[in-house]
PDB file of C-alpha atoms in Angstrom:
ATOM      1  CA  GLN A  26     -16.673 -26.620  -1.866  1.00 39.00           C
ATOM      2  CA  ALA A  27     -17.702 -26.409  -5.562  1.00 38.00           C
ATOM      3  CA  ALA A  28     -20.557 -23.908  -4.672  1.00 37.00           C
ATOM      4  CA  GLN A  29     -18.222 -21.649  -2.754  1.00 39.00           C
ATOM      5  CA  THR A  30     -15.880 -21.268  -5.625  1.00 40.00           C
ATOM      6  CA  GLN A  31     -18.641 -20.509  -8.203  1.00 44.00           C
ATOM      7  CA  PRO A  32     -18.020 -16.678  -8.632  1.00 51.00           C
ATOM      8  CA  LEU A  33     -14.405 -17.392  -9.508  1.00 53.00           C
ATOM      9  CA  GLU A  34     -15.166 -20.120 -11.953  1.00 47.00           C
ATOM     10  CA  ALA A  35     -17.990 -18.064 -13.490  1.00 42.00           C
ATOM     11  CA  ALA A  36     -15.525 -15.183 -14.080  1.00 43.00           C
ATOM     12  CA  THR A  37     -13.054 -17.280 -15.849  1.00 43.00           C
ATOM     13  CA  ALA A  38     -15.092 -19.985 -17.598  1.00 39.00           C
ATOM     14  CA  LEU A  39     -15.002 -20.378 -21.362  1.00 41.00           C
ATOM     15  CA  SER A  40     -18.111 -19.501 -23.338  1.00 38.00           C
ATOM     16  CA  SER A  41     -19.298 -21.015 -26.555  1.00 37.00           C
ATOM     17  CA  LYS A  42     -20.752 -17.755 -27.697  1.00 48.00           C
ATOM     18  CA  MET A  43     -17.221 -16.239 -28.069  1.00 49.00           C
ATOM     19  CA  ALA A  44     -16.290 -15.700 -31.758  1.00 79.00           C
ATOM     20  CA  MET A  45     -12.621 -14.974 -31.600  1.00 90.00           C
ATOM     21  CA  THR A  46      -9.566 -15.865 -29.471  1.00 93.00           C
ATOM     22  CA  GLY A  47      -6.600 -13.588 -28.956  1.00 93.00           C
ATOM     23  CA  THR A  48      -3.669 -12.628 -26.683  1.00 95.00           C
ATOM     24  CA  VAL A  49      -3.456  -9.462 -24.645  1.00 96.00           C
ATOM     25  CA  LYS A  50      -0.778  -7.405 -26.306  1.00 95.00           C
ATOM     26  CA  PHE A  51      -0.843  -4.422 -23.862  1.00 95.00           C
ATOM     27  CA  PHE A  52      -3.092  -3.242 -21.123  1.00 96.00           C
ATOM     28  CA  ASN A  53      -2.743  -0.274 -18.681  1.00 94.00           C
ATOM     29  CA  PRO A  54      -4.679  -0.857 -15.434  1.00 93.00           C
ATOM     30  CA  ASN A  55      -4.524   2.837 -14.466  1.00 91.00           C
ATOM     31  CA  LYS A  56      -6.053   4.020 -17.693  1.00 92.00           C
ATOM     32  CA  GLY A  57      -8.253   1.013 -18.139  1.00 93.00           C
ATOM     33  CA  TRP A  58      -7.516   0.148 -21.797  1.00 94.00           C
ATOM     34  CA  GLY A  59      -5.227  -1.860 -23.969  1.00 96.00           C
ATOM     35  CA  PHE A  60      -5.104  -4.070 -27.147  1.00 96.00           C
ATOM     36  CA  ILE A  61      -5.575  -7.717 -28.105  1.00 95.00           C
ATOM     37  CA  GLU A  62      -3.466  -9.287 -30.773  1.00 94.00           C
ATOM     38  CA  CYS A  63      -5.797 -11.431 -32.930  1.00 91.00           C
ATOM     39  CA  ALA A  64      -4.899 -12.859 -36.341  1.00 88.00           C
ATOM     40  CA  ALA A  65      -8.581 -13.623 -37.144  1.00 86.00           C
ATOM     41  CA  ALA A  66      -9.477  -9.924 -36.743  1.00 85.00           C
ATOM     42  CA  GLY A  67      -6.717  -8.849 -39.034  1.00 85.00           C
ATOM     43  CA  THR A  68      -5.802  -5.971 -36.732  1.00 88.00           C
ATOM     44  CA  ASP A  69      -5.125  -5.343 -33.070  1.00 92.00           C
ATOM     45  CA  VAL A  70      -8.477  -5.100 -31.246  1.00 94.00           C
ATOM     46  CA  PHE A  71      -9.159  -2.307 -28.662  1.00 95.00           C
ATOM     47  CA  LEU A  72      -9.861  -3.560 -25.143  1.00 95.00           C
ATOM     48  CA  TYR A  73     -11.699  -1.520 -22.603  1.00 94.00           C
ATOM     49  CA  LYS A  74     -11.962  -2.478 -18.940  1.00 91.00           C
ATOM     50  CA  GLY A  75     -15.673  -1.965 -19.019  1.00 92.00           C
ATOM     51  CA  ASP A  76     -16.012  -5.103 -21.193  1.00 93.00           C
ATOM     52  CA  LEU A  77     -13.929  -7.225 -18.698  1.00 94.00           C
ATOM     53  CA  LYS A  78     -16.793  -7.846 -16.249  1.00 91.00           C
ATOM     54  CA  GLY A  79     -14.600  -6.709 -13.416  1.00 94.00           C
ATOM     55  CA  MET A  80     -11.530  -8.657 -14.311  1.00 95.00           C
ATOM     56  CA  CYS A  81      -8.058  -7.199 -15.073  1.00 95.00           C
ATOM     57  CA  VAL A  82      -5.763  -8.681 -17.757  1.00 95.00           C
ATOM     58  CA  GLU A  83      -1.992  -8.898 -18.124  1.00 94.00           C
ATOM     59  CA  PRO A  84       0.000  -9.048 -21.415  1.00 94.00           C
ATOM     60  CA  GLY A  85       0.301 -12.632 -22.739  1.00 94.00           C
ATOM     61  CA  GLN A  86      -3.015 -13.789 -21.349  1.00 95.00           C
ATOM     62  CA  THR A  87      -5.544 -15.489 -23.601  1.00 94.00           C
ATOM     63  CA  VAL A  88      -8.920 -13.912 -23.993  1.00 94.00           C
ATOM     64  CA  GLN A  89     -12.139 -14.795 -25.921  1.00 93.00           C
ATOM     65  CA  PHE A  90     -14.451 -12.125 -27.292  1.00 93.00           C
ATOM     66  CA  ASN A  91     -16.867 -10.760 -29.786  1.00 91.00           C
ATOM     67  CA  THR A  92     -16.121  -7.603 -31.778  1.00 90.00           C
ATOM     68  CA  ILE A  93     -17.879  -4.419 -32.914  1.00 89.00           C
ATOM     69  CA  GLN A  94     -16.651  -1.794 -35.311  1.00 86.00           C
ATOM     70  CA  ASN A  95     -16.787   1.732 -34.075  1.00 82.00           C
ATOM     71  CA  GLU A  96     -15.739   4.937 -35.855  1.00 81.00           C
ATOM     72  CA  LYS A  97     -12.105   4.631 -34.969  1.00 83.00           C
ATOM     73  CA  GLU A  98     -11.265   0.894 -34.494  1.00 87.00           C
ATOM     74  CA  THR A  99     -12.355  -2.664 -33.839  1.00 89.00           C
ATOM     75  CA  GLN A 100     -13.345  -3.085 -30.261  1.00 92.00           C
ATOM     76  CA  ALA A 101     -13.708  -6.209 -28.136  1.00 93.00           C
ATOM     77  CA  GLN A 102     -17.048  -6.995 -26.370  1.00 90.00           C
ATOM     78  CA  ASP A 103     -18.226  -9.756 -23.986  1.00 90.00           C
ATOM     79  CA  VAL A 104     -14.661 -10.535 -23.075  1.00 92.00           C
ATOM     80  CA  THR A 105     -13.738 -13.720 -21.162  1.00 91.00           C
ATOM     81  CA  VAL A 106     -10.328 -14.116 -19.640  1.00 93.00           C
ATOM     82  CA  VAL A 107      -8.937 -17.689 -19.883  1.00 93.00           C
ATOM     83  CA  VAL A 108      -6.963 -17.906 -16.620  1.00 92.00           C
ATOM     84  CA  ALA A 109      -6.833 -20.195 -13.605  1.00 90.00           C
ATOM     85  CA  PRO A 110      -8.815 -18.765 -10.639  1.00 87.00           C
ATOM     86  CA  HIS A 111      -5.798 -18.401  -8.358  1.00 88.00           C
ATOM     87  CA  GLU A 112      -3.997 -16.389 -11.052  1.00 90.00           C
ATOM     88  CA  ALA A 113      -6.852 -14.070 -11.856  1.00 94.00           C
ATOM     89  CA  SER A 114      -6.760 -10.286 -11.079  1.00 95.00           C
ATOM     90  CA  TYR A 115      -9.715  -8.039 -10.616  1.00 96.00           C
ATOM     91  CA  PHE A 116     -10.737  -4.389 -10.771  1.00 96.00           C
ATOM     92  CA  GLY A 117     -12.648  -2.948  -7.778  1.00 96.00           C
ATOM     93  CA  GLU A 118     -13.096   0.038  -5.530  1.00 95.00           C
ATOM     94  CA  ILE A 119     -12.483   0.406  -1.816  1.00 95.00           C
ATOM     95  CA  LYS A 120     -16.042   0.569  -0.490  1.00 95.00           C
ATOM     96  CA  SER A 121     -14.981   1.264   3.134  1.00 95.00           C
ATOM     97  CA  PHE A 122     -11.892   1.123   5.265  1.00 94.00           C
ATOM     98  CA  ASN A 123     -11.555   1.564   9.016  1.00 94.00           C
ATOM     99  CA  PRO A 124      -7.938   2.514   9.779  1.00 91.00           C
ATOM    100  CA  MET A 125      -8.436   1.977  13.568  1.00 92.00           C
ATOM    101  CA  LYS A 126      -9.711  -1.580  13.159  1.00 94.00           C
ATOM    102  CA  GLY A 127      -7.369  -2.187  10.218  1.00 93.00           C
ATOM    103  CA  TYR A 128      -9.822  -3.719   7.695  1.00 94.00           C
ATOM    104  CA  GLY A 129     -12.403  -2.827   5.126  1.00 95.00           C
ATOM    105  CA  PHE A 130     -14.159  -4.050   1.984  1.00 97.00           C
ATOM    106  CA  ILE A 131     -13.749  -3.855  -1.788  1.00 97.00           C
ATOM    107  CA  SER A 132     -16.704  -3.818  -4.227  1.00 96.00           C
ATOM    108  CA  SER A 133     -16.146  -5.347  -7.601  1.00 96.00           C
ATOM    109  CA  PRO A 134     -18.415  -6.239 -10.679  1.00 94.00           C
ATOM    110  CA  ALA A 135     -16.668  -9.678 -10.620  1.00 94.00           C
ATOM    111  CA  PHE A 136     -18.168 -10.333  -7.193  1.00 94.00           C
ATOM    112  CA  PRO A 137     -21.741  -8.970  -7.342  1.00 91.00           C
ATOM    113  CA  GLU A 138     -23.058 -11.133  -4.610  1.00 88.00           C
ATOM    114  CA  GLN A 139     -20.667 -10.035  -1.770  1.00 90.00           C
ATOM    115  CA  ASP A 140     -17.945  -7.511  -1.045  1.00 95.00           C
ATOM    116  CA  VAL A 141     -14.408  -8.685  -0.778  1.00 96.00           C
ATOM    117  CA  PHE A 142     -12.653  -8.526   2.662  1.00 96.00           C
ATOM    118  CA  LEU A 143      -9.623  -6.237   2.807  1.00 96.00           C
ATOM    119  CA  LEU A 144      -6.985  -6.288   5.543  1.00 94.00           C
ATOM    120  CA  LYS A 145      -4.671  -3.389   6.056  1.00 93.00           C
ATOM    121  CA  THR A 146      -1.513  -5.590   5.736  1.00 93.00           C
ATOM    122  CA  ASP A 147      -2.499  -6.285   2.120  1.00 94.00           C
ATOM    123  CA  LEU A 148      -2.559  -2.462   1.260  1.00 91.00           C
ATOM    124  CA  PRO A 149       0.373  -0.452   0.300  1.00 87.00           C
ATOM    125  CA  GLY A 150       1.182   1.783   3.214  1.00 83.00           C
ATOM    126  CA  GLN A 151      -1.496  -0.080   5.143  1.00 86.00           C
ATOM    127  CA  HIS A 152      -4.155   2.545   4.314  1.00 83.00           C
ATOM    128  CA  GLY A 153      -6.707   2.928   1.632  1.00 85.00           C
ATOM    129  CA  PRO A 154      -9.180   5.853   1.333  1.00 87.00           C
ATOM    130  CA  SER A 155     -12.720   4.878   0.487  1.00 90.00           C
ATOM    131  CA  GLY A 156     -13.493   5.309  -3.284  1.00 92.00           C
ATOM    132  CA  THR A 157     -10.003   4.489  -4.334  1.00 93.00           C
ATOM    133  CA  PRO A 158      -9.854   2.151  -7.453  1.00 94.00           C
ATOM    134  CA  VAL A 159      -7.751  -0.870  -6.978  1.00 95.00           C
ATOM    135  CA  LYS A 160      -6.485  -4.012  -8.712  1.00 95.00           C
ATOM    136  CA  PHE A 161      -6.349  -7.191  -6.587  1.00 96.00           C
ATOM    137  CA  LYS A 162      -6.311 -10.903  -6.413  1.00 96.00           C
ATOM    138  CA  VAL A 163      -8.506 -12.994  -4.132  1.00 95.00           C
ATOM    139  CA  VAL A 164      -8.255 -16.082  -1.862  1.00 94.00           C
ATOM    140  CA  LEU A 165     -11.226 -18.031  -0.532  1.00 91.00           C
ATOM    141  CA  GLU A 166     -11.153 -18.038   3.328  1.00 91.00           C
ATOM    142  CA  ALA A 167     -13.518 -19.441   5.856  1.00 88.00           C
ATOM    143  CA  LYS A 168     -15.734 -16.354   5.896  1.00 87.00           C
ATOM    144  CA  GLY A 169     -15.596 -15.593   2.148  1.00 90.00           C
ATOM    145  CA  TYR A 170     -13.339 -13.938  -0.343  1.00 93.00           C
ATOM    146  CA  ALA A 171     -10.349 -11.835   0.830  1.00 96.00           C
ATOM    147  CA  ALA A 172      -8.243  -9.506  -1.260  1.00 96.00           C
ATOM    148  CA  LYS A 173      -4.492 -10.045  -1.735  1.00 95.00           C
ATOM    149  CA  GLU A 174      -1.710  -8.312  -3.630  1.00 94.00           C
ATOM    150  CA  VAL A 175      -3.724  -5.045  -3.696  1.00 95.00           C
ATOM    151  CA  MET A 176      -2.534  -2.293  -5.964  1.00 92.00           C
ATOM    152  CA  LEU A 177      -3.894   1.214  -5.685  1.00 93.00           C
ATOM    153  CA  LEU A 178      -4.775   2.851  -8.955  1.00 92.00           C
ATOM    154  CA  GLY A 179      -5.262   6.457 -10.067  1.00 84.00           C
ATOM    155  CA  GLU A 180      -3.974   9.358  -7.979  1.00 81.00           C
ATOM    156  CA  ALA A 181      -3.557   7.207  -4.831  1.00 74.00           C
ATOM    157  CA  GLY A 182      -1.428   4.812  -6.761  1.00 68.00           C
ATOM    158  CA  LYS A 183       0.721   7.644  -8.100  1.00 75.00           C
ATOM    159  CA  GLN A 184       1.315   8.950  -4.559  1.00 74.00           C
ATOM    160  CA  VAL A 185       2.382   5.508  -3.325  1.00 68.00           C
ATOM    161  CA  GLN A 186       4.723   4.981  -6.247  1.00 66.00           C
ATOM    162  CA  MET A 187       6.330   8.449  -5.730  1.00 74.00           C
ATOM    163  CA  MET A 188       6.866   7.800  -2.008  1.00 69.00           C
ATOM    164  CA  ASN A 189       8.398   4.460  -2.757  1.00 64.00           C
ATOM    165  CA  GLN A 190      10.791   5.998  -5.323  1.00 65.00           C
ATOM    166  CA  MET A 191      11.864   8.729  -2.795  1.00 71.00           C
ATOM    167  CA  MET A 192      12.448   6.226  -0.046  1.00 63.00           C
ATOM    168  CA  GLY A 193      14.357   3.904  -2.357  1.00 60.00           C
ATOM    169  CA  ALA A 194      16.507   6.681  -3.754  1.00 60.00           C
ATOM    170  CA  TRP A 195      17.470   8.340  -0.426  1.00 61.00           C
ATOM    171  CA  GLY A 196      16.988   5.802   2.308  1.00 58.00           C
ATOM    172  CA  MET A 197      16.114   6.879   5.860  1.00 51.00           C
ATOM    173  CA  GLY A 198      19.735   7.042   7.044  1.00 52.00           C
ATOM    174  CA  PRO A 199      21.024   9.351   4.241  1.00 54.00           C
ATOM    175  CA  MET A 200      17.999  11.625   4.679  1.00 51.00           C
ATOM    176  CA  MET A 201      18.666  12.056   8.386  1.00 49.00           C
ATOM    177  CA  ASN A 202      22.404  12.656   7.775  1.00 55.00           C
ATOM    178  CA  MET A 203      21.506  15.314   5.171  1.00 53.00           C
ATOM    179  CA  MET A 204      19.156  17.112   7.530  1.00 50.00           C
ATOM    180  CA  GLY A 205      21.701  17.121  10.287  1.00 54.00           C
ATOM    181  CA  GLY A 206      24.420  18.422   7.949  1.00 54.00           C
ATOM    182  CA  MET A 207      22.155  21.298   6.796  1.00 51.00           C
ATOM    183  CA  GLY A 208      21.534  22.253  10.438  1.00 49.00           C
ATOM    184  CA  LYS A 209      25.249  22.330  11.283  1.00 50.00           C
ATOM    185  CA  GLY A 210      26.034  24.420   8.144  1.00 50.00           C
ATOM    186  CA  MET A 211      23.422  27.016   9.060  1.00 48.00           C
ATOM    187  CA  GLY A 212      24.767  27.116  12.591  1.00 48.00           C
ATOM    188  CA  LYS A 213      28.068  28.572  11.289  1.00 50.00           C
ATOM    189  CA  MET A 214      26.203  31.684  10.146  1.00 50.00           C
ATOM    190  CA  GLY A 215      26.067  33.108  13.565  1.00 49.00           C
ATOM    191  CA  LYS A 216      24.059  32.576  16.689  1.00 51.00           C
ATOM    192  CA  GLY A 217      22.374  36.036  16.409  1.00 51.00           C
ATOM    193  CA  SER A 218      20.938  35.498  12.936  1.00 47.00           C
ATOM    194  CA  PRO A 219      17.704  33.663  12.191  1.00 47.00           C
ATOM    195  CA  MET A 220      19.584  31.205  10.076  1.00 47.00           C
ATOM    196  CA  GLY A 221      22.125  30.672  12.816  1.00 48.00           C
ATOM    197  CA  GLN A 222      19.404  29.871  15.327  1.00 48.00           C
ATOM    198  CA  MET A 223      17.942  27.361  12.961  1.00 45.00           C
ATOM    199  CA  GLY A 224      21.472  25.822  12.656  1.00 46.00           C
ATOM    200  CA  GLN A 225      21.658  25.440  16.448  1.00 49.00           C
ATOM    201  CA  MET A 226      18.334  23.713  16.406  1.00 47.00           C
ATOM    202  CA  GLY A 227      19.163  21.372  13.598  1.00 46.00           C
ATOM    203  CA  GLY A 228      22.893  20.717  14.301  1.00 45.00           C
ATOM    204  CA  LYS A 229      22.734  20.277  18.101  1.00 48.00           C
ATOM    205  CA  GLY A 230      19.251  18.871  18.439  1.00 45.00           C
ATOM    206  CA  MET A 231      19.652  16.275  15.841  1.00 45.00           C
ATOM    207  CA  SER A 232      22.638  14.756  17.477  1.00 46.00           C
ATOM    208  CA  LYS A 233      21.035  14.378  20.935  1.00 47.00           C
ATOM    209  CA  GLY A 234      17.960  12.511  19.638  1.00 48.00           C
ATOM    210  CA  ASN A 235      15.353  14.161  21.746  1.00 49.00           C
ATOM    211  CA  MET A 236      11.618  13.782  21.187  1.00 51.00           C
ATOM    212  CA  VAL A 237       9.667  16.562  19.505  1.00 48.00           C
ATOM    213  CA  TRP A 238       6.228  17.259  18.234  1.00 49.00           C
ATOM    214  CA  GLN A 239       5.238  15.092  15.229  1.00 48.00           C
ATOM    215  CA  PRO A 240       2.124  14.736  13.044  1.00 47.00           C
ATOM    216  CA  GLN A 241      -0.120  11.949  14.169  1.00 46.00           C
ATOM    217  CA  PHE A 242       0.839   9.639  11.200  1.00 43.00           C
ATOM    218  CA  MET A 243       4.632  10.019  12.095  1.00 43.00           C
ATOM    219  CA  LYS A 244       4.321   9.152  15.759  1.00 47.00           C
ATOM    220  CA  LYS A 245       5.772   5.860  16.986  1.00 48.00           C
ATOM    221  CA  GLY A 246       3.567   2.978  16.105  1.00 49.00           C
ATOM    222  CA  MET A 247       1.312   4.971  13.718  1.00 47.00           C
ATOM    223  CA  GLY A 248       3.022   4.105  10.512  1.00 46.00           C
ATOM    224  CA  PRO A 249       6.285   3.052   8.741  1.00 45.00           C
ATOM    225  CA  MET A 250       7.774   6.610   9.117  1.00 45.00           C
ATOM    226  CA  GLY A 251       7.097   6.628  12.890  1.00 46.00           C
ATOM    227  CA  GLY A 252      10.243   5.111  14.438  1.00 46.00           C
ATOM    228  CA  PRO A 253      13.281   6.800  12.799  1.00 45.00           C
ATOM    229  CA  MET A 254      11.626  10.151  12.186  1.00 44.00           C
ATOM    230  CA  ALA A 255      10.569  10.448  15.917  1.00 43.00           C
ATOM    231  CA  LEU A 256      14.137  11.402  16.893  1.00 44.00           C
ATOM    232  CA  MET A 257      14.690  15.161  16.264  1.00 45.00           C
ATOM    233  CA  GLY A 258      16.294  18.005  18.168  1.00 46.00           C
ATOM    234  CA  LYS A 259      14.693  19.589  21.092  1.00 46.00           C
ATOM    235  CA  GLY A 260      15.509  23.032  19.726  1.00 47.00           C
ATOM    236  CA  MET A 261      12.889  22.429  17.090  1.00 48.00           C
ATOM    237  CA  MET A 262      10.075  22.528  19.652  1.00 46.00           C
TER     238      MET A 262
END
């Protein structure tokens, strides 16, 4: 059991070589940098993710480190995060992901000996393109380390956040009502006009709930948008 948890313990163990101790004041996982508050340094110390050995930090966590002075500021080096293994977060990159099988793997400098197993249910939207940077926690399972609480970073993370905001602001019901109302309104413009024909398609078809063509990701069973969005007017075909 002790041998199995060695990578986690190694990533969070204290080191006698560390010269200073401080508290993470701020850290942006998307940009990969932040600052450490340290009285002994006499100033806030710049913290770059490349000096974290694959770990990610949160404000308030204790870190131990050496420092170097560059042209602009004091920067932390050889950083060790003082945190319990089950609370630790890590940086990594989705190495591979098979959407049909629903799993993949994450590579991380914190786990150089093996990739971390990734299940689709632990991904936002249950999908993660290869090469996407991520922040995650781990649990030790029978076959090795598995990722939990996965957060997509970079552009993929921005897209997920934007989608969540849109869904939270509108909700599926109001969105469907709005689309139906637009169809009925255009229908009043006259059956002979292009806009009137669109109204007939939207207003009448939306109320009958017939099936129409959809992109693959919107089909029933293919994703969270599949069920409600599958019901549209037959005039739209």
